[in-house]
mmCIF file with all atom_site columns, C-alpha atoms in Angstrom:
data_model
loop_
_atom_site.group_PDB
_atom_site.id
_atom_site.type_symbol
_atom_site.label_atom_id
_atom_site.label_alt_id
_atom_site.label_comp_id
_atom_site.label_asym_id
_atom_site.label_entity_id
_atom_site.label_seq_id
_atom_site.pdbx_PDB_ins_code
_atom_site.Cartn_x
_atom_site.Cartn_y
_atom_site.Cartn_z
_atom_site.occupancy
_atom_site.B_iso_or_equiv
_atom_site.pdbx_formal_charge
_atom_site.auth_seq_id
_atom_site.auth_comp_id
_atom_site.auth_asym_id
_atom_site.auth_atom_id
_atom_site.pdbx_PDB_model_num
ATOM 1   C CA . MET A 1 1   ? -11.464 1.793   -17.191 1.00 0.00 ? 1   MET A CA 1
ATOM 2   C CA . TYR A 1 2   ? -9.549  0.062   -14.414 1.00 0.00 ? 2   TYR A CA 1
ATOM 3   C CA . VAL A 1 3   ? -10.238 1.091   -10.858 1.00 0.00 ? 3   VAL A CA 1
ATOM 4   C CA . THR A 1 4   ? -7.847  0.111   -8.097  1.00 0.00 ? 4   THR A CA 1
ATOM 5   C CA . PHE A 1 5   ? -8.082  0.253   -4.336  1.00 0.00 ? 5   PHE A CA 1
ATOM 6   C CA . VAL A 1 6   ? -4.970  -0.273  -2.220  1.00 0.00 ? 6   VAL A CA 1
ATOM 7   C CA . ILE A 1 7   ? -5.001  -1.642  1.311   1.00 0.00 ? 7   ILE A CA 1
ATOM 8   C CA . ALA A 1 8   ? -1.850  -1.190  3.372   1.00 0.00 ? 8   ALA A CA 1
ATOM 9   C CA . CYS A 1 9   ? -2.206  -4.122  5.718   1.00 0.00 ? 9   CYS A CA 1
ATOM 10  C CA . SER A 1 10  ? 0.147   -3.535  8.622   1.00 0.00 ? 10  SER A CA 1
ATOM 11  C CA . CYS A 1 11  ? -1.974  -5.772  10.811  1.00 0.00 ? 11  CYS A CA 1
ATOM 12  C CA . ARG A 1 12  ? -0.457  -8.530  12.858  1.00 0.00 ? 12  ARG A CA 1
ATOM 13  C CA . TYR A 1 13  ? -3.018  -10.171 15.121  1.00 0.00 ? 13  TYR A CA 1
ATOM 14  C CA . ASN A 1 14  ? -5.904  -7.729  15.428  1.00 0.00 ? 14  ASN A CA 1
ATOM 15  C CA . ILE A 1 15  ? -7.371  -8.417  11.965  1.00 0.00 ? 15  ILE A CA 1
ATOM 16  C CA . THR A 1 16  ? -8.543  -11.931 11.204  1.00 0.00 ? 16  THR A CA 1
ATOM 17  C CA . ARG A 1 17  ? -8.989  -13.743 7.900   1.00 0.00 ? 17  ARG A CA 1
ATOM 18  C CA . LYS A 1 18  ? -12.715 -13.141 8.126   1.00 0.00 ? 18  LYS A CA 1
ATOM 19  C CA . HIS A 1 19  ? -12.143 -9.394  8.627   1.00 0.00 ? 19  HIS A CA 1
ATOM 20  C CA . MET A 1 20  ? -9.936  -9.250  5.519   1.00 0.00 ? 20  MET A CA 1
ATOM 21  C CA . GLU A 1 21  ? -12.454 -11.200 3.446   1.00 0.00 ? 21  GLU A CA 1
ATOM 22  C CA . GLN A 1 22  ? -15.283 -8.905  4.571   1.00 0.00 ? 22  GLN A CA 1
ATOM 23  C CA . LEU A 1 23  ? -13.201 -5.810  3.820   1.00 0.00 ? 23  LEU A CA 1
ATOM 24  C CA . VAL A 1 24  ? -12.382 -6.978  0.293   1.00 0.00 ? 24  VAL A CA 1
ATOM 25  C CA . GLU A 1 25  ? -16.011 -7.955  -0.365  1.00 0.00 ? 25  GLU A CA 1
ATOM 26  C CA . SER A 1 26  ? -17.213 -4.510  0.716   1.00 0.00 ? 26  SER A CA 1
ATOM 27  C CA . ILE A 1 27  ? -14.630 -2.772  -1.502  1.00 0.00 ? 27  ILE A CA 1
ATOM 28  C CA . GLN A 1 28  ? -15.624 -4.977  -4.452  1.00 0.00 ? 28  GLN A CA 1
ATOM 29  C CA . SER A 1 29  ? -19.265 -4.033  -3.936  1.00 0.00 ? 29  SER A CA 1
ATOM 30  C CA . LEU A 1 30  ? -18.238 -0.391  -4.517  1.00 0.00 ? 30  LEU A CA 1
ATOM 31  C CA . GLY A 1 31  ? -17.145 -1.331  -8.045  1.00 0.00 ? 31  GLY A CA 1
ATOM 32  C CA . TYR A 1 32  ? -13.381 -1.649  -7.684  1.00 0.00 ? 32  TYR A CA 1
ATOM 33  C CA . GLN A 1 33  ? -11.887 -4.064  -10.210 1.00 0.00 ? 33  GLN A CA 1
ATOM 34  C CA . TYR A 1 34  ? -8.434  -4.408  -8.641  1.00 0.00 ? 34  TYR A CA 1
ATOM 35  C CA . ILE A 1 35  ? -7.717  -4.458  -4.935  1.00 0.00 ? 35  ILE A CA 1
ATOM 36  C CA . LEU A 1 36  ? -4.047  -4.519  -3.967  1.00 0.00 ? 36  LEU A CA 1
ATOM 37  C CA . ILE A 1 37  ? -3.158  -5.675  -0.471  1.00 0.00 ? 37  ILE A CA 1
ATOM 38  C CA . ASP A 1 38  ? 0.289   -4.617  0.693   1.00 0.00 ? 38  ASP A CA 1
ATOM 39  C CA . CYS A 1 39  ? 1.132   -7.388  3.145   1.00 0.00 ? 39  CYS A CA 1
ATOM 40  C CA . PRO A 1 40  ? 3.171   -6.846  6.294   1.00 0.00 ? 40  PRO A CA 1
ATOM 41  C CA . ALA A 1 41  ? 6.850   -7.704  6.317   1.00 0.00 ? 41  ALA A CA 1
ATOM 42  C CA . GLY A 1 42  ? 7.604   -11.169 7.576   1.00 0.00 ? 42  GLY A CA 1
ATOM 43  C CA . ILE A 1 43  ? 5.770   -14.405 7.180   1.00 0.00 ? 43  ILE A CA 1
ATOM 44  C CA . ASP A 1 44  ? 3.517   -14.729 10.181  1.00 0.00 ? 44  ASP A CA 1
ATOM 45  C CA . VAL A 1 45  ? -0.162  -14.598 11.126  1.00 0.00 ? 45  VAL A CA 1
ATOM 46  C CA . GLY A 1 46  ? -0.553  -11.071 9.712   1.00 0.00 ? 46  GLY A CA 1
ATOM 47  C CA . PHE A 1 47  ? 0.632   -12.253 6.308   1.00 0.00 ? 47  PHE A CA 1
ATOM 48  C CA . ILE A 1 48  ? -1.631  -15.326 6.314   1.00 0.00 ? 48  ILE A CA 1
ATOM 49  C CA . ASN A 1 49  ? -4.637  -13.205 7.301   1.00 0.00 ? 49  ASN A CA 1
ATOM 50  C CA . ALA A 1 50  ? -3.845  -10.584 4.656   1.00 0.00 ? 50  ALA A CA 1
ATOM 51  C CA . ILE A 1 51  ? -3.694  -13.113 1.799   1.00 0.00 ? 51  ILE A CA 1
ATOM 52  C CA . SER A 1 52  ? -6.904  -14.926 2.711   1.00 0.00 ? 52  SER A CA 1
ATOM 53  C CA . PRO A 1 53  ? -9.129  -13.044 0.198   1.00 0.00 ? 53  PRO A CA 1
ATOM 54  C CA . ALA A 1 54  ? -6.483  -13.049 -2.582  1.00 0.00 ? 54  ALA A CA 1
ATOM 55  C CA . LYS A 1 55  ? -7.081  -14.661 -5.962  1.00 0.00 ? 55  LYS A CA 1
ATOM 56  C CA . GLU A 1 56  ? -3.630  -13.825 -7.302  1.00 0.00 ? 56  GLU A CA 1
ATOM 57  C CA . ALA A 1 57  ? -0.392  -12.430 -5.903  1.00 0.00 ? 57  ALA A CA 1
ATOM 58  C CA . LEU A 1 58  ? 2.503   -10.225 -6.848  1.00 0.00 ? 58  LEU A CA 1
ATOM 59  C CA . ILE A 1 59  ? 5.762   -11.188 -5.160  1.00 0.00 ? 59  ILE A CA 1
ATOM 60  C CA . VAL A 1 60  ? 8.237   -8.318  -4.875  1.00 0.00 ? 60  VAL A CA 1
ATOM 61  C CA . THR A 1 61  ? 11.875  -9.178  -4.232  1.00 0.00 ? 61  THR A CA 1
ATOM 62  C CA . THR A 1 62  ? 15.348  -7.793  -4.755  1.00 0.00 ? 62  THR A CA 1
ATOM 63  C CA . PRO A 1 63  ? 18.235  -9.669  -6.428  1.00 0.00 ? 63  PRO A CA 1
ATOM 64  C CA . GLU A 1 64  ? 19.766  -10.601 -3.072  1.00 0.00 ? 64  GLU A CA 1
ATOM 65  C CA . ILE A 1 65  ? 19.943  -14.123 -1.673  1.00 0.00 ? 65  ILE A CA 1
ATOM 66  C CA . THR A 1 66  ? 18.091  -13.366 1.584   1.00 0.00 ? 66  THR A CA 1
ATOM 67  C CA . SER A 1 67  ? 15.278  -11.602 -0.247  1.00 0.00 ? 67  SER A CA 1
ATOM 68  C CA . ILE A 1 68  ? 14.988  -14.433 -2.772  1.00 0.00 ? 68  ILE A CA 1
ATOM 69  C CA . ARG A 1 69  ? 14.782  -17.007 0.035   1.00 0.00 ? 69  ARG A CA 1
ATOM 70  C CA . ASP A 1 70  ? 11.965  -15.022 1.629   1.00 0.00 ? 70  ASP A CA 1
ATOM 71  C CA . ALA A 1 71  ? 10.218  -14.727 -1.740  1.00 0.00 ? 71  ALA A CA 1
ATOM 72  C CA . ASP A 1 72  ? 10.487  -18.501 -2.167  1.00 0.00 ? 72  ASP A CA 1
ATOM 73  C CA . ARG A 1 73  ? 8.888   -19.051 1.248   1.00 0.00 ? 73  ARG A CA 1
ATOM 74  C CA . VAL A 1 74  ? 6.129   -16.587 0.347   1.00 0.00 ? 74  VAL A CA 1
ATOM 75  C CA . ALA A 1 75  ? 5.498   -18.461 -2.917  1.00 0.00 ? 75  ALA A CA 1
ATOM 76  C CA . GLY A 1 76  ? 5.209   -21.698 -0.949  1.00 0.00 ? 76  GLY A CA 1
ATOM 77  C CA . LEU A 1 77  ? 2.740   -20.173 1.512   1.00 0.00 ? 77  LEU A CA 1
ATOM 78  C CA . LEU A 1 78  ? 0.686   -18.749 -1.333  1.00 0.00 ? 78  LEU A CA 1
ATOM 79  C CA . GLU A 1 79  ? 0.470   -22.201 -2.945  1.00 0.00 ? 79  GLU A CA 1
ATOM 80  C CA . ALA A 1 80  ? -0.401  -23.778 0.413   1.00 0.00 ? 80  ALA A CA 1
ATOM 81  C CA . ASN A 1 81  ? -3.292  -21.303 0.579   1.00 0.00 ? 81  ASN A CA 1
ATOM 82  C CA . ASN A 1 82  ? -4.461  -22.158 -2.967  1.00 0.00 ? 82  ASN A CA 1
ATOM 83  C CA . ILE A 1 83  ? -3.121  -18.991 -4.604  1.00 0.00 ? 83  ILE A CA 1
ATOM 84  C CA . TYR A 1 84  ? -1.429  -20.209 -7.770  1.00 0.00 ? 84  TYR A CA 1
ATOM 85  C CA . ASN A 1 85  ? -1.627  -17.160 -10.031 1.00 0.00 ? 85  ASN A CA 1
ATOM 86  C CA . THR A 1 86  ? 1.549   -15.340 -8.983  1.00 0.00 ? 86  THR A CA 1
ATOM 87  C CA . LYS A 1 87  ? 3.818   -12.868 -10.735 1.00 0.00 ? 87  LYS A CA 1
ATOM 88  C CA . LEU A 1 88  ? 7.292   -11.610 -9.898  1.00 0.00 ? 88  LEU A CA 1
ATOM 89  C CA . LEU A 1 89  ? 8.508   -8.013  -9.610  1.00 0.00 ? 89  LEU A CA 1
ATOM 90  C CA . VAL A 1 90  ? 12.267  -7.653  -9.113  1.00 0.00 ? 90  VAL A CA 1
ATOM 91  C CA . ASN A 1 91  ? 13.076  -4.358  -7.435  1.00 0.00 ? 91  ASN A CA 1
ATOM 92  C CA . ARG A 1 92  ? 16.309  -2.340  -7.015  1.00 0.00 ? 92  ARG A CA 1
ATOM 93  C CA . VAL A 1 93  ? 18.066  -3.860  -10.023 1.00 0.00 ? 93  VAL A CA 1
ATOM 94  C CA . ARG A 1 94  ? 21.536  -2.448  -10.788 1.00 0.00 ? 94  ARG A CA 1
ATOM 95  C CA . PRO A 1 95  ? 22.716  -3.390  -14.291 1.00 0.00 ? 95  PRO A CA 1
ATOM 96  C CA . ASP A 1 96  ? 26.252  -2.160  -13.558 1.00 0.00 ? 96  ASP A CA 1
ATOM 97  C CA . MET A 1 97  ? 26.549  -4.617  -10.653 1.00 0.00 ? 97  MET A CA 1
ATOM 98  C CA . ILE A 1 98  ? 25.026  -7.434  -12.723 1.00 0.00 ? 98  ILE A CA 1
ATOM 99  C CA . GLN A 1 99  ? 27.613  -6.891  -15.474 1.00 0.00 ? 99  GLN A CA 1
ATOM 100 C CA . LYS A 1 100 ? 30.399  -7.156  -12.857 1.00 0.00 ? 100 LYS A CA 1
ATOM 101 C CA . ASN A 1 101 ? 28.785  -10.322 -11.398 1.00 0.00 ? 101 ASN A CA 1
ATOM 102 C CA . ASP A 1 102 ? 28.243  -8.500  -8.096  1.00 0.00 ? 102 ASP A CA 1
ATOM 103 C CA . MET A 1 103 ? 24.469  -8.962  -8.311  1.00 0.00 ? 103 MET A CA 1
ATOM 104 C CA . MET A 1 104 ? 22.212  -11.684 -9.672  1.00 0.00 ? 104 MET A CA 1
ATOM 105 C CA . SER A 1 105 ? 20.468  -10.919 -12.938 1.00 0.00 ? 105 SER A CA 1
ATOM 106 C CA . VAL A 1 106 ? 16.702  -10.643 -13.213 1.00 0.00 ? 106 VAL A CA 1
ATOM 107 C CA . ARG A 1 107 ? 16.714  -13.867 -15.243 1.00 0.00 ? 107 ARG A CA 1
ATOM 108 C CA . ASP A 1 108 ? 18.652  -15.645 -12.449 1.00 0.00 ? 108 ASP A CA 1
ATOM 109 C CA . VAL A 1 109 ? 16.078  -14.509 -9.873  1.00 0.00 ? 109 VAL A CA 1
ATOM 110 C CA . GLN A 1 110 ? 13.201  -15.586 -12.064 1.00 0.00 ? 110 GLN A CA 1
ATOM 111 C CA . GLU A 1 111 ? 14.743  -18.996 -12.738 1.00 0.00 ? 111 GLU A CA 1
ATOM 112 C CA . MET A 1 112 ? 15.445  -19.560 -9.042  1.00 0.00 ? 112 MET A CA 1
ATOM 113 C CA . LEU A 1 113 ? 11.848  -18.791 -8.083  1.00 0.00 ? 113 LEU A CA 1
ATOM 114 C CA . GLY A 1 114 ? 10.098  -20.223 -11.141 1.00 0.00 ? 114 GLY A CA 1
ATOM 115 C CA . ILE A 1 115 ? 7.553   -17.400 -11.167 1.00 0.00 ? 115 ILE A CA 1
ATOM 116 C CA . PRO A 1 116 ? 6.506   -15.473 -14.312 1.00 0.00 ? 116 PRO A CA 1
ATOM 117 C CA . LEU A 1 117 ? 8.172   -12.065 -14.474 1.00 0.00 ? 117 LEU A CA 1
ATOM 118 C CA . LEU A 1 118 ? 5.918   -9.012  -14.328 1.00 0.00 ? 118 LEU A CA 1
ATOM 119 C CA . GLY A 1 119 ? 8.723   -6.475  -14.312 1.00 0.00 ? 119 GLY A CA 1
ATOM 120 C CA . ALA A 1 120 ? 12.146  -5.310  -13.201 1.00 0.00 ? 120 ALA A CA 1
ATOM 121 C CA . ILE A 1 121 ? 12.556  -1.974  -11.470 1.00 0.00 ? 121 ILE A CA 1
ATOM 122 C CA . PRO A 1 122 ? 16.016  -0.368  -11.583 1.00 0.00 ? 122 PRO A CA 1
ATOM 123 C CA . GLU A 1 123 ? 17.586  1.145   -8.466  1.00 0.00 ? 123 GLU A CA 1
ATOM 124 C CA . ASP A 1 124 ? 16.810  4.860   -8.408  1.00 0.00 ? 124 ASP A CA 1
ATOM 125 C CA . GLN A 1 125 ? 17.717  7.591   -5.918  1.00 0.00 ? 125 GLN A CA 1
ATOM 126 C CA . GLN A 1 126 ? 14.570  9.460   -6.947  1.00 0.00 ? 126 GLN A CA 1
ATOM 127 C CA . VAL A 1 127 ? 12.511  6.693   -5.338  1.00 0.00 ? 127 VAL A CA 1
ATOM 128 C CA . ILE A 1 128 ? 14.090  7.454   -1.951  1.00 0.00 ? 128 ILE A CA 1
ATOM 129 C CA . ILE A 1 129 ? 13.642  11.205  -2.427  1.00 0.00 ? 129 ILE A CA 1
ATOM 130 C CA . SER A 1 130 ? 10.006  10.948  -3.554  1.00 0.00 ? 130 SER A CA 1
ATOM 131 C CA . THR A 1 131 ? 9.188   8.526   -0.730  1.00 0.00 ? 131 THR A CA 1
ATOM 132 C CA . ASN A 1 132 ? 10.695  10.836  1.876   1.00 0.00 ? 132 ASN A CA 1
ATOM 133 C CA . ARG A 1 133 ? 8.757   13.777  0.435   1.00 0.00 ? 133 ARG A CA 1
ATOM 134 C CA . GLY A 1 134 ? 5.536   11.783  0.171   1.00 0.00 ? 134 GLY A CA 1
ATOM 135 C CA . GLU A 1 135 ? 5.286   12.471  -3.570  1.00 0.00 ? 135 GLU A CA 1
ATOM 136 C CA . PRO A 1 136 ? 4.403   9.654   -5.998  1.00 0.00 ? 136 PRO A CA 1
ATOM 137 C CA . LEU A 1 137 ? 7.293   9.044   -8.368  1.00 0.00 ? 137 LEU A CA 1
ATOM 138 C CA . VAL A 1 138 ? 5.043   8.442   -11.382 1.00 0.00 ? 138 VAL A CA 1
ATOM 139 C CA . LEU A 1 139 ? 3.450   11.901  -11.051 1.00 0.00 ? 139 LEU A CA 1
ATOM 140 C CA . GLN A 1 140 ? 6.695   13.806  -11.578 1.00 0.00 ? 140 GLN A CA 1
ATOM 141 C CA . LYS A 1 141 ? 6.928   15.868  -14.766 1.00 0.00 ? 141 LYS A CA 1
ATOM 142 C CA . LYS A 1 142 ? 10.010  14.007  -15.973 1.00 0.00 ? 142 LYS A CA 1
ATOM 143 C CA . LEU A 1 143 ? 9.617   10.309  -15.368 1.00 0.00 ? 143 LEU A CA 1
ATOM 144 C CA . SER A 1 144 ? 12.658  8.429   -14.231 1.00 0.00 ? 144 SER A CA 1
ATOM 145 C CA . LEU A 1 145 ? 13.553  5.014   -15.606 1.00 0.00 ? 145 LEU A CA 1
ATOM 146 C CA . SER A 1 146 ? 12.167  3.375   -12.473 1.00 0.00 ? 146 SER A CA 1
ATOM 147 C CA . GLY A 1 147 ? 8.917   5.357   -12.843 1.00 0.00 ? 147 GLY A CA 1
ATOM 148 C CA . ILE A 1 148 ? 8.560   4.139   -16.411 1.00 0.00 ? 148 ILE A CA 1
ATOM 149 C CA . ALA A 1 149 ? 9.335   0.569   -15.298 1.00 0.00 ? 149 ALA A CA 1
ATOM 150 C CA . PHE A 1 150 ? 6.626   0.801   -12.586 1.00 0.00 ? 150 PHE A CA 1
ATOM 151 C CA . GLU A 1 151 ? 4.089   2.075   -15.105 1.00 0.00 ? 151 GLU A CA 1
ATOM 152 C CA . ASN A 1 152 ? 4.985   -0.674  -17.580 1.00 0.00 ? 152 ASN A CA 1
ATOM 153 C CA . ALA A 1 153 ? 4.624   -3.329  -14.870 1.00 0.00 ? 153 ALA A CA 1
ATOM 154 C CA . ALA A 1 154 ? 1.200   -1.930  -13.964 1.00 0.00 ? 154 ALA A CA 1
ATOM 155 C CA . ARG A 1 155 ? 0.145   -2.095  -17.618 1.00 0.00 ? 155 ARG A CA 1
ATOM 156 C CA . ARG A 1 156 ? 1.364   -5.689  -17.905 1.00 0.00 ? 156 ARG A CA 1
ATOM 157 C CA . LEU A 1 157 ? -0.560  -6.546  -14.734 1.00 0.00 ? 157 LEU A CA 1
ATOM 158 C CA . ILE A 1 158 ? -3.813  -5.614  -16.476 1.00 0.00 ? 158 ILE A CA 1
ATOM 159 C CA . GLY A 1 159 ? -2.767  -7.187  -19.780 1.00 0.00 ? 159 GLY A CA 1
ATOM 160 C CA . LYS A 1 160 ? -2.019  -3.961  -21.678 1.00 0.00 ? 160 LYS A CA 1
ATOM 161 C CA . GLN A 1 161 ? 1.669   -4.283  -22.508 1.00 0.00 ? 161 GLN A CA 1
ATOM 162 C CA . ASP A 1 162 ? 4.128   -7.090  -23.024 1.00 0.00 ? 162 ASP A CA 1
ATOM 163 C CA . TYR A 1 163 ? 7.580   -5.552  -23.499 1.00 0.00 ? 163 TYR A CA 1
ATOM 164 C CA . PHE A 1 164 ? 10.295  -4.878  -20.946 1.00 0.00 ? 164 PHE A CA 1
ATOM 165 C CA . ILE A 1 165 ? 12.666  -1.928  -20.732 1.00 0.00 ? 165 ILE A CA 1
ATOM 166 C CA . ASP A 1 166 ? 16.256  -2.766  -21.596 1.00 0.00 ? 166 ASP A CA 1
ATOM 167 C CA . LEU A 1 167 ? 17.913  -1.730  -18.330 1.00 0.00 ? 167 LEU A CA 1
ATOM 168 C CA . ASN A 1 168 ? 21.382  -1.836  -19.872 1.00 0.00 ? 168 ASN A CA 1
ATOM 169 C CA . THR A 1 169 ? 20.625  0.686   -22.649 1.00 0.00 ? 169 THR A CA 1
ATOM 170 C CA . PRO A 1 170 ? 17.319  2.329   -21.710 1.00 0.00 ? 170 PRO A CA 1
ATOM 171 C CA . TYR A 1 171 ? 17.888  5.718   -23.310 1.00 0.00 ? 171 TYR A CA 1
ATOM 172 C CA . LYS A 1 172 ? 19.451  4.678   -26.601 1.00 0.00 ? 172 LYS A CA 1
ATOM 173 C CA . GLY A 1 173 ? 17.406  5.370   -29.673 1.00 0.00 ? 173 GLY A CA 1
ATOM 174 C CA . VAL A 1 174 ? 16.831  3.084   -32.621 1.00 0.00 ? 174 VAL A CA 1
ATOM 175 C CA . PHE A 1 175 ? 19.623  4.659   -34.689 1.00 0.00 ? 175 PHE A CA 1
ATOM 176 C CA . GLN A 1 176 ? 22.149  4.348   -31.848 1.00 0.00 ? 176 GLN A CA 1
ATOM 177 C CA . LYS A 1 177 ? 21.331  0.656   -31.448 1.00 0.00 ? 177 LYS A CA 1
ATOM 178 C CA . ILE A 1 178 ? 21.601  0.033   -35.204 1.00 0.00 ? 178 ILE A CA 1
ATOM 179 C CA . GLY A 1 179 ? 24.908  1.890   -35.263 1.00 0.00 ? 179 GLY A CA 1
ATOM 180 C CA . GLU A 1 180 ? 26.241  -0.315  -32.485 1.00 0.00 ? 180 GLU A CA 1
ATOM 181 C CA . MET A 1 181 ? 25.209  -3.424  -34.407 1.00 0.00 ? 181 MET A CA 1
ATOM 182 C CA . PHE A 1 182 ? 27.296  -2.329  -37.406 1.00 0.00 ? 182 PHE A CA 1
ATOM 183 C CA . SER A 1 183 ? 30.274  -1.213  -35.330 1.00 0.00 ? 183 SER A CA 1
ATOM 184 C CA . THR A 1 184 ? 30.602  -4.618  -33.623 1.00 0.00 ? 184 THR A CA 1
ATOM 185 C CA . THR A 1 185 ? 30.725  -6.610  -36.860 1.00 0.00 ? 185 THR A CA 1
#
């Protein structure tokens, strides 16, 4: 069984490195195996304090140049703070835009950053709706593609799964894919 505790760290200056380390130690003593720290936006003192107890990191970015630059700076700061075990989650991926060369592919983002890929989450209007309603997307009766992608990334994070969803043809069955193979030859 995997138990997770999530800390939303919106702190800037009022929480020190020592406070964060003490907080994580106290949560670990309660038996939690995974503690996720959602760091504040920006790369300042709040971010440095939030990462101080980290042993590994998950860098979340979108396939946009400004976001990738920020992710690269974050990766550098993580290394400077002796956090080398990092994984990449690319969010808000739009396969239709990638095919038109209007957006970088997940592979392009990964190659630019040089970080192992944990997952790719497709753009989904349901994410906005569920966030505004305060309802977790993964608890809906009918999971969306992004919900499935989030669950798969979580499983890969704990070493349970190693395949990625094909964002270009996510709903096609085996027979449809085989049929396409024969029709293109």
